[in-house]
Coordinates of C-alpha atoms in Angstrom, one line a residue:
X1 CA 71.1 22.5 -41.6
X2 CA 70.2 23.3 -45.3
X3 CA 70.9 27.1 -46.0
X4 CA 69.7 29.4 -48.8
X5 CA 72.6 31.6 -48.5
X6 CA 75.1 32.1 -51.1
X7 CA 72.0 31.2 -53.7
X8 CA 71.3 33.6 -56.3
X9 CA 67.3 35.0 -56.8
X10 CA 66.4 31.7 -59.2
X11 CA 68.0 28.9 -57.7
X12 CA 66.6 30.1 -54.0
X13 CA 63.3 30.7 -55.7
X14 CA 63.4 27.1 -57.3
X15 CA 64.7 25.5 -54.0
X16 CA 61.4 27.0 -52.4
X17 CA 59.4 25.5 -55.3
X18 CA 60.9 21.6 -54.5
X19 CA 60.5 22.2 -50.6
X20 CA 56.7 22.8 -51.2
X21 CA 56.3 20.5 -53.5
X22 CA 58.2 17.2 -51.1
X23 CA 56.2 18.9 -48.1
X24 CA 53.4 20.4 -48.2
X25 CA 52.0 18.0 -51.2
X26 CA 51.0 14.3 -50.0
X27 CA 53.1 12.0 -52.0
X28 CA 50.9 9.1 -53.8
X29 CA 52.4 6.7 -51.9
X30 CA 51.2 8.4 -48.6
X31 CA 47.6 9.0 -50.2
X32 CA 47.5 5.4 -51.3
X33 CA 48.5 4.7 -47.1
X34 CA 46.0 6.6 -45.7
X35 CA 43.8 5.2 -48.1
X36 CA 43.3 1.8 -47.4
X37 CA 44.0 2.5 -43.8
X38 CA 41.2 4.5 -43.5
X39 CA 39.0 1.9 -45.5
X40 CA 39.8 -0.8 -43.8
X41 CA 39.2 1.0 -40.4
X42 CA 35.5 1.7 -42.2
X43 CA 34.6 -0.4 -44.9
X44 CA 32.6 1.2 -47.2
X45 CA 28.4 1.0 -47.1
X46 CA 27.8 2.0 -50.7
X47 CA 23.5 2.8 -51.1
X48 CA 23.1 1.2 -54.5
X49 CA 24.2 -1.9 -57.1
X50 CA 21.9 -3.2 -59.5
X51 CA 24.2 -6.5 -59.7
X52 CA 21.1 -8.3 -59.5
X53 CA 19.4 -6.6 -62.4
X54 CA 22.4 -8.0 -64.7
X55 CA 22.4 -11.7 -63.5
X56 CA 18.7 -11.3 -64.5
X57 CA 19.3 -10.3 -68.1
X58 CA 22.8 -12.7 -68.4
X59 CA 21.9 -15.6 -66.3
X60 CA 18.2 -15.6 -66.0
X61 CA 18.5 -15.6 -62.4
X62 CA 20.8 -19.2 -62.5
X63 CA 23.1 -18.9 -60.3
X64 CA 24.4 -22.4 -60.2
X65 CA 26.5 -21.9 -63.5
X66 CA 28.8 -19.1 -62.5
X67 CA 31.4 -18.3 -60.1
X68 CA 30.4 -14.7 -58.9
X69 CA 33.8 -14.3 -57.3
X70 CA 35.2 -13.4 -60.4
X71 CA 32.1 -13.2 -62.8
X72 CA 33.1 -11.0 -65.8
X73 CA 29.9 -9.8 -67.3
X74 CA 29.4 -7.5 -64.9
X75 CA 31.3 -4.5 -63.2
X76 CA 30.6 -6.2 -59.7
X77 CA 31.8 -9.4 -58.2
X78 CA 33.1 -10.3 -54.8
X79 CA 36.7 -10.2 -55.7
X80 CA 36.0 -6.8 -56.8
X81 CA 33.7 -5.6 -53.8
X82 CA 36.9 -6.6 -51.9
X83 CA 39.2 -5.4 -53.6
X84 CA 37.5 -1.9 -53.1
X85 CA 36.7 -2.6 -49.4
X86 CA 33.5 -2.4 -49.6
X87 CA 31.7 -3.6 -46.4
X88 CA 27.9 -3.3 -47.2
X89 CA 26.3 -3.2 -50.1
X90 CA 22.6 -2.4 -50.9
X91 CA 21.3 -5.0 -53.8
X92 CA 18.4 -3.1 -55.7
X93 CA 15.6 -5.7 -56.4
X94 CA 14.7 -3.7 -59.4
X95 CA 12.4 -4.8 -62.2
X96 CA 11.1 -2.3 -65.4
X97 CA 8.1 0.1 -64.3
X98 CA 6.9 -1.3 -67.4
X99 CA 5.4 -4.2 -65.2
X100 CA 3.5 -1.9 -63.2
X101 CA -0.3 -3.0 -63.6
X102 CA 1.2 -6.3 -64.6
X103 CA 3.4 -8.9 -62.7
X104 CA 5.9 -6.0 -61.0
X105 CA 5.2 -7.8 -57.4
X106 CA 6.4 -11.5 -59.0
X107 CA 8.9 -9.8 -60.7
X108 CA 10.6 -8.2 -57.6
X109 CA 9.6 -11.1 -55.1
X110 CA 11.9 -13.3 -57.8
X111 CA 14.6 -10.6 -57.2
X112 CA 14.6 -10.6 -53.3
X113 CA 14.4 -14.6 -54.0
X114 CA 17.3 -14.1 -55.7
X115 CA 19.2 -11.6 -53.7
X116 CA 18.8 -13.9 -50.8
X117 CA 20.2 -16.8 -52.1
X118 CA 23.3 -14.7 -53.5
X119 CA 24.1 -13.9 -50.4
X120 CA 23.5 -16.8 -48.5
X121 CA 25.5 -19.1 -51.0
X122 CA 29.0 -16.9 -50.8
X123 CA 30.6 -17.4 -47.4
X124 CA 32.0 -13.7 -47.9
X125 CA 28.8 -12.3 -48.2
X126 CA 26.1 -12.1 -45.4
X127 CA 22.4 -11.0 -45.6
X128 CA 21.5 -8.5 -43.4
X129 CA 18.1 -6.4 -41.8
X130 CA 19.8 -4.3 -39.2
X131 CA 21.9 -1.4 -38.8
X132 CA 23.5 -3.5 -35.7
X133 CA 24.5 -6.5 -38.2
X134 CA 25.9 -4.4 -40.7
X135 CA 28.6 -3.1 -37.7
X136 CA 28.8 -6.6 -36.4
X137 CA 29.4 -8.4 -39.8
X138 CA 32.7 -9.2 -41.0
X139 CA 31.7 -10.2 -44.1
X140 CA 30.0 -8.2 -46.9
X141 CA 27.0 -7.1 -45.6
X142 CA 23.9 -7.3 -47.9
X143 CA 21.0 -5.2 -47.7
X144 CA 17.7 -5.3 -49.4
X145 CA 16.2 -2.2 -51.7
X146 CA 13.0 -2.1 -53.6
X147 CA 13.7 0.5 -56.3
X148 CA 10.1 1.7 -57.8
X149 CA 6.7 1.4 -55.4
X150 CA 5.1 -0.1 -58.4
X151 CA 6.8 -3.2 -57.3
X152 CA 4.2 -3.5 -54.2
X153 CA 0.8 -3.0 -56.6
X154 CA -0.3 0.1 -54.5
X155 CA -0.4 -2.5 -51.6
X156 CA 0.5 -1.8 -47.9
X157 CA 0.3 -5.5 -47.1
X158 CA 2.8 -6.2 -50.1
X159 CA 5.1 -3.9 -48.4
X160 CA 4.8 -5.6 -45.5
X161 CA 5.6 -8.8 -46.3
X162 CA 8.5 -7.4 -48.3
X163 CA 9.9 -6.1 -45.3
X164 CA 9.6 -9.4 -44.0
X165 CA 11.5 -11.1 -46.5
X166 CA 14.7 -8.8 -45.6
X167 CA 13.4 -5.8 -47.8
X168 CA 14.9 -2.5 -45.5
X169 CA 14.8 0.2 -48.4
X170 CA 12.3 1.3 -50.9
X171 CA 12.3 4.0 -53.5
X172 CA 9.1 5.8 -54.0
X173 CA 9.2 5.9 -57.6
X174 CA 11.6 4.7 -60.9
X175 CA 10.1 6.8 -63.7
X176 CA 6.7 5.9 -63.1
X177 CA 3.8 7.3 -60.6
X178 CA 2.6 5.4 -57.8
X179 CA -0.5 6.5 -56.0
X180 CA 0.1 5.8 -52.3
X181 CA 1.9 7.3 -49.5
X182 CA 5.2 6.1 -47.5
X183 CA 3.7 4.3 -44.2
X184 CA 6.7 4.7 -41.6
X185 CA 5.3 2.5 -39.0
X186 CA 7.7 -1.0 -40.8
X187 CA 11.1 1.6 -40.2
X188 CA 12.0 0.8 -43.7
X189 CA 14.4 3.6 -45.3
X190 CA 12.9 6.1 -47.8
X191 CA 14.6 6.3 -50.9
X192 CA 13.8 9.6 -53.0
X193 CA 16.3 8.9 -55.9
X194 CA 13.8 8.8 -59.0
X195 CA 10.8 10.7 -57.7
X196 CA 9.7 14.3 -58.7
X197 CA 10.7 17.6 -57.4
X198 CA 7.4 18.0 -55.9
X199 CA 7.2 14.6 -54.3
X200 CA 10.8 14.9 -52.5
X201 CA 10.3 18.3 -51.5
X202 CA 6.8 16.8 -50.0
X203 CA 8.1 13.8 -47.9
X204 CA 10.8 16.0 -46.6
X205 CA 8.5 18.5 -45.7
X206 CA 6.5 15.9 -43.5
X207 CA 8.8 13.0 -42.8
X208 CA 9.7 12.1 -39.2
X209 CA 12.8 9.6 -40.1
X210 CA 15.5 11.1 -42.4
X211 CA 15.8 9.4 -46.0
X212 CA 18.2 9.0 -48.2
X213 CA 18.7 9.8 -52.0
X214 CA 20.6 6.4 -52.3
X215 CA 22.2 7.7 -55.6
X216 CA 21.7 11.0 -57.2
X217 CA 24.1 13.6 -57.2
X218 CA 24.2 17.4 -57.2
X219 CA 22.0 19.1 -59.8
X220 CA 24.1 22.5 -59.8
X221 CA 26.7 20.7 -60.9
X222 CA 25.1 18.6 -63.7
X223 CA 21.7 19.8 -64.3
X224 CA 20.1 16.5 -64.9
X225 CA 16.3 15.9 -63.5
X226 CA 17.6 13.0 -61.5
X227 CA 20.0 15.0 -59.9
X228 CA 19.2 17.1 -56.4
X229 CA 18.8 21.1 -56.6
X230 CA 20.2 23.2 -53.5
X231 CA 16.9 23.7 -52.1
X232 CA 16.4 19.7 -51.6
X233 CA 19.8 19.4 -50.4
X234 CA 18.9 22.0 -47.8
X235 CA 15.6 20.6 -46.7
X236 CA 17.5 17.2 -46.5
X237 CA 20.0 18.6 -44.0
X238 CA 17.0 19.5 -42.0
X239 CA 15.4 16.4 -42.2
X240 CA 19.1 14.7 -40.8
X241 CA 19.3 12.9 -44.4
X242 CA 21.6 11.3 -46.6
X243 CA 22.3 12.1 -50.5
X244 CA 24.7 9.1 -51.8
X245 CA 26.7 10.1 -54.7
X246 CA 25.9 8.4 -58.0
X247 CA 28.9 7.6 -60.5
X248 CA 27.4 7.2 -63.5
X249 CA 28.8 9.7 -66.1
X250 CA 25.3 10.8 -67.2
X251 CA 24.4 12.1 -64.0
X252 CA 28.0 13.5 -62.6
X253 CA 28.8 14.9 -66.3
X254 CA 25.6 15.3 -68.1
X255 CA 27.4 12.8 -70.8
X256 CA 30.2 14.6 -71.5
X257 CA 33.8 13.0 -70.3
X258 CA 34.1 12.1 -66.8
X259 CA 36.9 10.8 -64.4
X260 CA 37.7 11.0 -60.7
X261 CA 38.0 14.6 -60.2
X262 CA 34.7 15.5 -62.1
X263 CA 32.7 13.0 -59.2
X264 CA 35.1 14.6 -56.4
X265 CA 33.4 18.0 -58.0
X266 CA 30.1 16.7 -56.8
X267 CA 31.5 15.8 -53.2
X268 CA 33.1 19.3 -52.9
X269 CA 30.1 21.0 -53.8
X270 CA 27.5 19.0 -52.0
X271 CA 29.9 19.3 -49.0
X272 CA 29.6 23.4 -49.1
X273 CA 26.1 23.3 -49.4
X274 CA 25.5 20.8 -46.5
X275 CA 28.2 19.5 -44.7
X276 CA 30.2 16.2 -45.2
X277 CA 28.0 14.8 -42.4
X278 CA 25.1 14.3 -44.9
X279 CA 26.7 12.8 -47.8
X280 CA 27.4 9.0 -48.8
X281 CA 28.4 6.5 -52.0
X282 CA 25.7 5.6 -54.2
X283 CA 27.6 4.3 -57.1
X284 CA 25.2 2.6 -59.3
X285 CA 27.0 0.2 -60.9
X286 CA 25.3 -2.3 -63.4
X287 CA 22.3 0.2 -63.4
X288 CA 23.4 2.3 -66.1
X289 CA 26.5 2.1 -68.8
X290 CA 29.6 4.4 -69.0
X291 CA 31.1 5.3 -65.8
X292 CA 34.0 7.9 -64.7
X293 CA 37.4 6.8 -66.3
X294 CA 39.3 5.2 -62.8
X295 CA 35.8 4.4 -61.4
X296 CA 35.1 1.8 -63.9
X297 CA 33.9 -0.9 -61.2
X298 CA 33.3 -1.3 -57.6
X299 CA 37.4 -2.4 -57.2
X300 CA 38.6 1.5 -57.5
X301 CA 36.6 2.9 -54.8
X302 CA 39.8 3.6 -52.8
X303 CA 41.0 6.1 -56.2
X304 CA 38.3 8.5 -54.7
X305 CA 39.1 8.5 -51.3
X306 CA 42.4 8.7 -52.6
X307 CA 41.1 12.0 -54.5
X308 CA 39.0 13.6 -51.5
X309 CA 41.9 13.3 -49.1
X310 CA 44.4 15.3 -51.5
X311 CA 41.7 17.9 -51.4
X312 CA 42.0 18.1 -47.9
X313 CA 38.9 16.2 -46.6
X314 CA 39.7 14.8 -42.9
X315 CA 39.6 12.1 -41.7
X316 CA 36.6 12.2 -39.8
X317 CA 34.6 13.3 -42.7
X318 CA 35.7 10.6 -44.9
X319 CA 34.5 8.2 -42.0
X320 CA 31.3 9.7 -42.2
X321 CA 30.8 9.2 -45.8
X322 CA 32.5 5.5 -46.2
X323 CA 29.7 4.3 -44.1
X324 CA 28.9 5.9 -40.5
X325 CA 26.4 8.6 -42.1
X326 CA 24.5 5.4 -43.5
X327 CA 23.9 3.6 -40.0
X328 CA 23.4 7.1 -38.2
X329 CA 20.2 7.1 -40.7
X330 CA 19.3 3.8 -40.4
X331 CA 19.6 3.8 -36.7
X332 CA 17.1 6.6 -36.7
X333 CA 14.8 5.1 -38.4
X334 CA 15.2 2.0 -36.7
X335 CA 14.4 3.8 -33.6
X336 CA 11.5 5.9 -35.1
X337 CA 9.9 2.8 -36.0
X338 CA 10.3 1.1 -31.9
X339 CA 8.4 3.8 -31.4
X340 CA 5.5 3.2 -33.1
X341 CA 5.5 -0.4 -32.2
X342 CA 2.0 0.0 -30.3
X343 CA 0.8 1.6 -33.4
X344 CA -1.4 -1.1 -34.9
X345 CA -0.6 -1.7 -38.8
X346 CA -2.6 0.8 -41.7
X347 CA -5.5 -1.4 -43.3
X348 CA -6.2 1.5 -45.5
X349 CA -6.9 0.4 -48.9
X350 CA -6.3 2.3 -52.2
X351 CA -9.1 2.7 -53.9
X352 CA -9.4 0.4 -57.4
X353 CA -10.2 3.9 -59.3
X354 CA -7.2 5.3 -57.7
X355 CA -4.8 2.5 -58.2
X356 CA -6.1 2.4 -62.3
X357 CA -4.8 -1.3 -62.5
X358 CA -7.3 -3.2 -65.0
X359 CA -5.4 -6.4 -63.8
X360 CA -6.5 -6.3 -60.4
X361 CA -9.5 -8.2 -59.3
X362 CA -12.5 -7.0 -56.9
X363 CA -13.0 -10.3 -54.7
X364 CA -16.8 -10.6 -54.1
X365 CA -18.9 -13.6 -54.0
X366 CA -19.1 -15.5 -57.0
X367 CA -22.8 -15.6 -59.1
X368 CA -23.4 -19.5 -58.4
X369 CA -26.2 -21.0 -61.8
X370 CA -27.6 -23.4 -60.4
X371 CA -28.1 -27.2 -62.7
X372 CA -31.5 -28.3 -63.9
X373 CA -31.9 -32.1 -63.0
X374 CA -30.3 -32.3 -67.2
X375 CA -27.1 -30.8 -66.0
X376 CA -28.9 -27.6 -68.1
X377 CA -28.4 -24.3 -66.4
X378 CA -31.7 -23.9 -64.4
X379 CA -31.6 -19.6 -65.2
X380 CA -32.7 -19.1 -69.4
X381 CA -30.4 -17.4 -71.5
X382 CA -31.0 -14.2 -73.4
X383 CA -31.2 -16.4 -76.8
X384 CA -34.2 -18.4 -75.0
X385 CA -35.7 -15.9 -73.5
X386 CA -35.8 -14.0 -77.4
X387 CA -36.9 -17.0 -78.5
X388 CA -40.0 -17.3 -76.2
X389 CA -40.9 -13.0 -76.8
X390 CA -41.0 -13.9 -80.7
X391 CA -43.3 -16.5 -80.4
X392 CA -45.9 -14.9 -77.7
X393 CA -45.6 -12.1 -80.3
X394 CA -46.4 -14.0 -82.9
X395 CA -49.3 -15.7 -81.0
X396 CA -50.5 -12.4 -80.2
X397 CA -50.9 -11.2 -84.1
X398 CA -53.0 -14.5 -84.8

């Protein structure tokens, strides 16, 4: 057995020093292990990718001229989602609030459209509408998220058929106001990232299902308005939520620098205020530009776990945020909305003075002008009818 004896102060103190260092400090290798054991044990479920958004703007929605395994215009493709073991991955179906009033439902039914076929074409991905199929998959499983409620027009109906096209998560708002309320009865998840202060802080206050913020990240930390202040955070433990941690540099640095310790800050912090149990991945890639240097893509997903193990996260935790805190969610919702299945579906209309859309049409029946025996319109015009006061005026002088 190694002995200090015989050692002067220095070299026992130094001996101590490299002890510590060998044992009580993971080695990378051993990190790197654990790592992608513990990933492929549970893939990760990461809440938001705006892929789609980019093969809108690049490829105008074409996707029989590109290989998406190894597409390079974009941070995300499938060798990539592998390569970070991701195992679901919710596709926003996102299109500019600057539609809203205008052709927002087209826009985003041409993103599901597209979405679907994405993940129908690649054998490694698979579209799914159920928190049971993402854990049966072994495939990528893809999930459907409306990002803005512009995108339905004000429109329960809209939403419904959504949901019936594969749509399972919808944001309230993305920088615009939508005048209607969340209608829990379809089970769909309720995305707060985007909407105001007042508006989160309202549908936690009266939500029966949790939500999710599917990628916003901690506002004490980086005070940025899309990020979530303490108060929220505790409300959304109450509600049983979810707040999936967005990458994008803006939001984890407020612009400045960024690499993997600065979004491991976030995690830390939201983890005191909460508990691991509510937190998830929200990375946001291909929504925004400039992202954490060693989370440039969806490939180096593993370099935070990596980064939240060495900090002493367990096991059990890291589980929870890789993907089983996503399907506890969505099986609660799923369940709240079983529940409600005898509840017959809202035909509340919003009003047309509410709404404020001047490209929505009041359907009534049509003003038929009826055809003289000429083909002449039997009903005078206002020139005719002029016409005829001018002359009985006339008349009248004489």
């Amino acid at each position: 057995m190694f002995s200090l004896k015989g050692l002067g102060i220095y070299q026992r103190c130094l001996v101590s020093v490299i002890l510590l260092l060998s044992h009580g400090t993971p080695s990378h290798s051993s990190l790197s292990r654990r790592t992608l054991e513990l990933m492929t044990r549970y893939p990760l479920i990461d809440g938001h990718n705006d892929l789609p958004l980019r093969l809108r703007i690049f490829q105008k929605n074409n996707l029989n001229h590109l290989n998406l395994h190894n597409y390079t215009k974009t941070a995300t493709n499938i060798n990539k989602l592998q390569a970070g073991h991701v195992g679901g991955q919710v596709f926003a179906a996102y299109v500019m609030c600057t539609a809203q009033d205008m052709d927002a439902v087209r826009l985003t039914l041409e993103q599901v459209d597209l979405i679907r076929r994405m993940c129908e074409r690649y054998p490694g991905l698979e579209l799914v509408t159920t928190a049971q199929g993402m854990r049966n998959t072994t495939k990528i499983a893809c999930l459907i998220s409306i990002e803005g409620g512009h995108s339905i027009d004000s429109s329960l109906p809209a939403l419904r058929m959504f949901y019936l096209l594969g749509v399972r998560s919808m944001s309230l708002t993305h920088n615009c106001n939508t005048p209607w309320q969340w209608w829990m009865r379809l089970g769909m998840l309720i995305d707060l990232s985007h909407t105001s202060l007042a508006t989160a802080r309202a549908v936690l206050n009266h939500s029966r299902a949790p939500v999710i913020f599917s990628h916003s990240s901690s506002n004490t930390i980086c005070n940025h308005s899309r990020n979530v202040p303490d108060d929220v955070l505790r409300k959304l433990k109450m509600n049983g939520g979810l707040i999936m941690v967005n990458f994008h540099s803006g939001f984890i640095a407020c612009g400045r620098r960024a690499n993997i310790s600065t979004v491991a800050d976030h995690f830390d912090y939201i983890k005191r205020v909460v508990g691991a149990e509510h937190i998830g991945i929200g990375g946001d890639y291909d929504g925004a530009n400039g992202f954490p240097e060693g989370l440039e893509d969806v490939s180096k997903y593993p370099a935070l776990i990596g980064e939240l193990l060495s900090r002493n996260w367990n096991e059990t935790e890291l589980a929870g945020v890789l993907r089983l805190n996503f399907l506890r969610v969505f099986d609660s919702v799923e369940k709240i909305r079983d529940g409600l299945r005898d509840t017959p579906p809202s035909e509340v209309q919003i009003p047309f003075a509410e709404a404020n859309n001047s490209c929505r049409l009041e359907l009534k029946p049509p003003v038929i002008v009826q055809k003289s025996a000429r083909g002449g319109s039997s009903v005078p015009s206002v020139q005719a009818l002029l016409w005829a006061l001018l002359l009985l005026h006339c008349l009248l002088l004489h």
